Amino acid sequence: MSKEVSSAEVVAFPEGVRAGPRQPPRVLAIANQKGGVGKTTTAINLGTALAAIGERVLIVDCDPQGNASTGLGIDRRNRRYSVADVLFGEALLRDAVLPTAVPQLDIAPSTIDLSGFEHEVGQARDRALRLRSALTPLNDGKPGNTDYGYVLVDCPPSLNLLTVNAMAAANAVLVPLQCEFFALEGLSQLIKTVEQVKNALNPQLTIHGVVLTMYDSRNNLSGQVVADVRQFLGKKVYDTIIPRNVRISEAPSYGKPVLVYDLKCVGSEAYLRLATEIIQREKELRDVS
Ligand code: ADP
Ligand code: MG
């Protein structure tokens, strides 16, 4: 598949791909203990959008329900090794990683076995650091290893040990918030967990941003929720708002990201804007540090 490239091509990095010395990937934990707020949808479609604009992306499915894996069309029978095997110490991450139909987008799939995580490793001293250790070999430059620009960790709908592992392994947390009446409820608990992980395990951890999802322009409440959330969280809220869009909800049943299912729909456009905004925010973070 790979053709020979000249040195001139090697130095001409496409937009978004980082040149320079080898660096670890940016790891974003997509977390909110509420179910159904758009975590998995954001992992799949932000991952696809980042890949479409030139980044190499790995999605790590840390939810035993495995919706990110299914939504990307990964057949259960092909999940030879899963994130559960990796976190239980029975396989390396690279053994679990599978390509998706989207160029530049890979996934480490999950299976229901992951629901036994707390039971299996809950007493181990390194129980909160299993995912961080599994990600450490990424981008080490060894032959056969892929260099990723971004790792997106899709968290389960709970502040459990899996979510703590994701936060301990991450540079930052990305919080999807559904535009509904109780949007902010539970957020203080989430912020408290981020603070605890930061203090105990991962001093660099920050909240990258909050993405408002399932915005319905015909519903006055959605507008009110946006205003409230922006007032409460200020610049932490991304400018991009993900609209409620039927194409987004249809896509997973075809095992496709919405960007592949219908590139021109408003949902795809929104996730592309979000990806651009995240890369921009990353640049600003790097420039100040
Ligand atoms: P979570 O991972 O937080 O539990 P999901 O991403 O699985 O949430 O989303 C919950 C449900 O809402 C899914 O059926 C998904 O297809 C649907 N959904 C998510 N985002 C949107 C959206 N912007 N428009 C329409 N449906 C959406
Ligand atoms: Mg989910």
XYZ file of N, CA and C and ligand atoms in Angstrom, residues 32 34-42 63 65 67 154-155 157 176 213-215 242-250 252 271, ligand 1:
120
model
N -18.901 12.173 31.186
C -20.046 12.745 31.891
C -20.766 11.531 32.474
N -23.664 11.162 33.319
C -25.023 10.944 32.812
C -24.957 10.118 31.529
N -25.909 9.222 31.379
C -26.006 8.462 30.132
C -26.799 9.260 29.105
N -26.551 8.979 27.851
C -27.362 9.562 26.783
C -27.131 11.033 26.504
N -25.964 11.563 26.903
C -25.707 12.997 26.672
C -24.887 13.251 25.399
N -24.402 12.165 24.774
C -23.653 12.333 23.522
C -22.158 12.047 23.645
N -21.732 11.319 24.675
C -20.299 10.984 24.807
C -19.828 10.127 23.635
N -20.532 9.016 23.418
C -20.108 8.085 22.377
C -20.233 8.716 20.997
N -21.329 9.426 20.774
C -21.530 10.112 19.495
C -20.396 11.100 19.249
N -19.965 11.778 20.302
C -18.872 12.746 20.173
C -17.542 12.031 19.939
N -16.242 1.838 27.620
C -17.584 1.543 28.129
C -17.905 0.077 27.826
N -20.496 -1.328 27.413
C -21.576 -1.460 26.422
C -21.036 -1.492 24.992
N -20.594 0.746 22.677
C -21.341 1.448 21.620
C -20.436 2.135 20.603
N -13.622 7.054 25.265
C -15.070 7.109 25.484
C -15.385 6.457 26.833
N -15.872 7.263 27.774
C -16.084 6.789 29.153
C -17.497 6.228 29.343
N -21.113 5.758 31.508
C -21.957 6.767 32.167
C -21.904 6.646 33.684
N -19.366 16.407 27.199
C -20.593 16.674 26.450
C -21.736 16.954 27.433
N -24.715 19.549 23.371
C -25.190 18.591 22.362
C -26.719 18.584 22.291
N -27.207 18.071 21.190
C -28.647 17.865 20.976
C -29.448 19.157 21.133
N -28.883 20.223 20.592
C -29.552 21.525 20.627
C -30.717 21.528 19.640
N -23.611 21.284 19.034
C -24.051 20.167 18.185
C -25.583 20.145 18.170
N -26.196 20.318 17.000
C -27.654 20.323 16.947
C -28.232 18.915 17.106
N -29.466 18.852 17.547
C -30.180 17.575 17.461
C -30.435 17.309 15.980
N -30.007 16.169 15.489
C -30.031 15.915 14.056
C -30.293 14.424 13.836
N -31.345 14.132 13.100
C -31.760 12.739 12.961
C -30.686 11.907 12.250
N -29.910 12.517 11.373
C -28.841 11.774 10.678
C -27.800 11.272 11.676
N -27.521 12.091 12.716
C -26.555 11.662 13.747
C -27.062 10.397 14.444
N -28.365 10.360 14.736
C -28.888 9.202 15.473
C -29.074 7.981 14.567
N -29.221 8.193 13.266
C -29.374 7.054 12.341
C -28.037 6.368 12.047
N -25.252 5.334 13.575
C -24.666 4.157 14.242
C -25.309 2.841 13.827
N -19.723 18.683 13.788
C -18.571 17.956 14.330
C -17.264 18.376 13.652
P -23.762 8.599 25.800
O -22.570 7.962 25.194
O -23.438 9.839 26.573
O -24.580 7.647 26.606
P -24.782 8.672 23.089
O -23.726 9.356 22.310
O -24.856 7.186 23.003
O -24.714 9.113 24.616
O -26.167 9.323 22.655
C -27.402 8.868 23.206
C -28.424 8.742 22.079
O -28.683 10.009 21.524
C -27.974 7.860 20.940
O -29.074 7.127 20.472
C -27.483 8.836 19.898
O -27.608 8.328 18.575
C -28.394 9.999 20.131
N -27.744 11.296 19.807
C -26.565 11.750 20.280
N -26.287 12.970 19.799
C -27.329 13.306 18.987
C -27.644 14.460 18.202
N -26.831 15.529 18.145
N -28.797 14.442 17.498
C -29.626 13.365 17.552
N -29.399 12.276 18.280
C -28.260 12.229 18.997
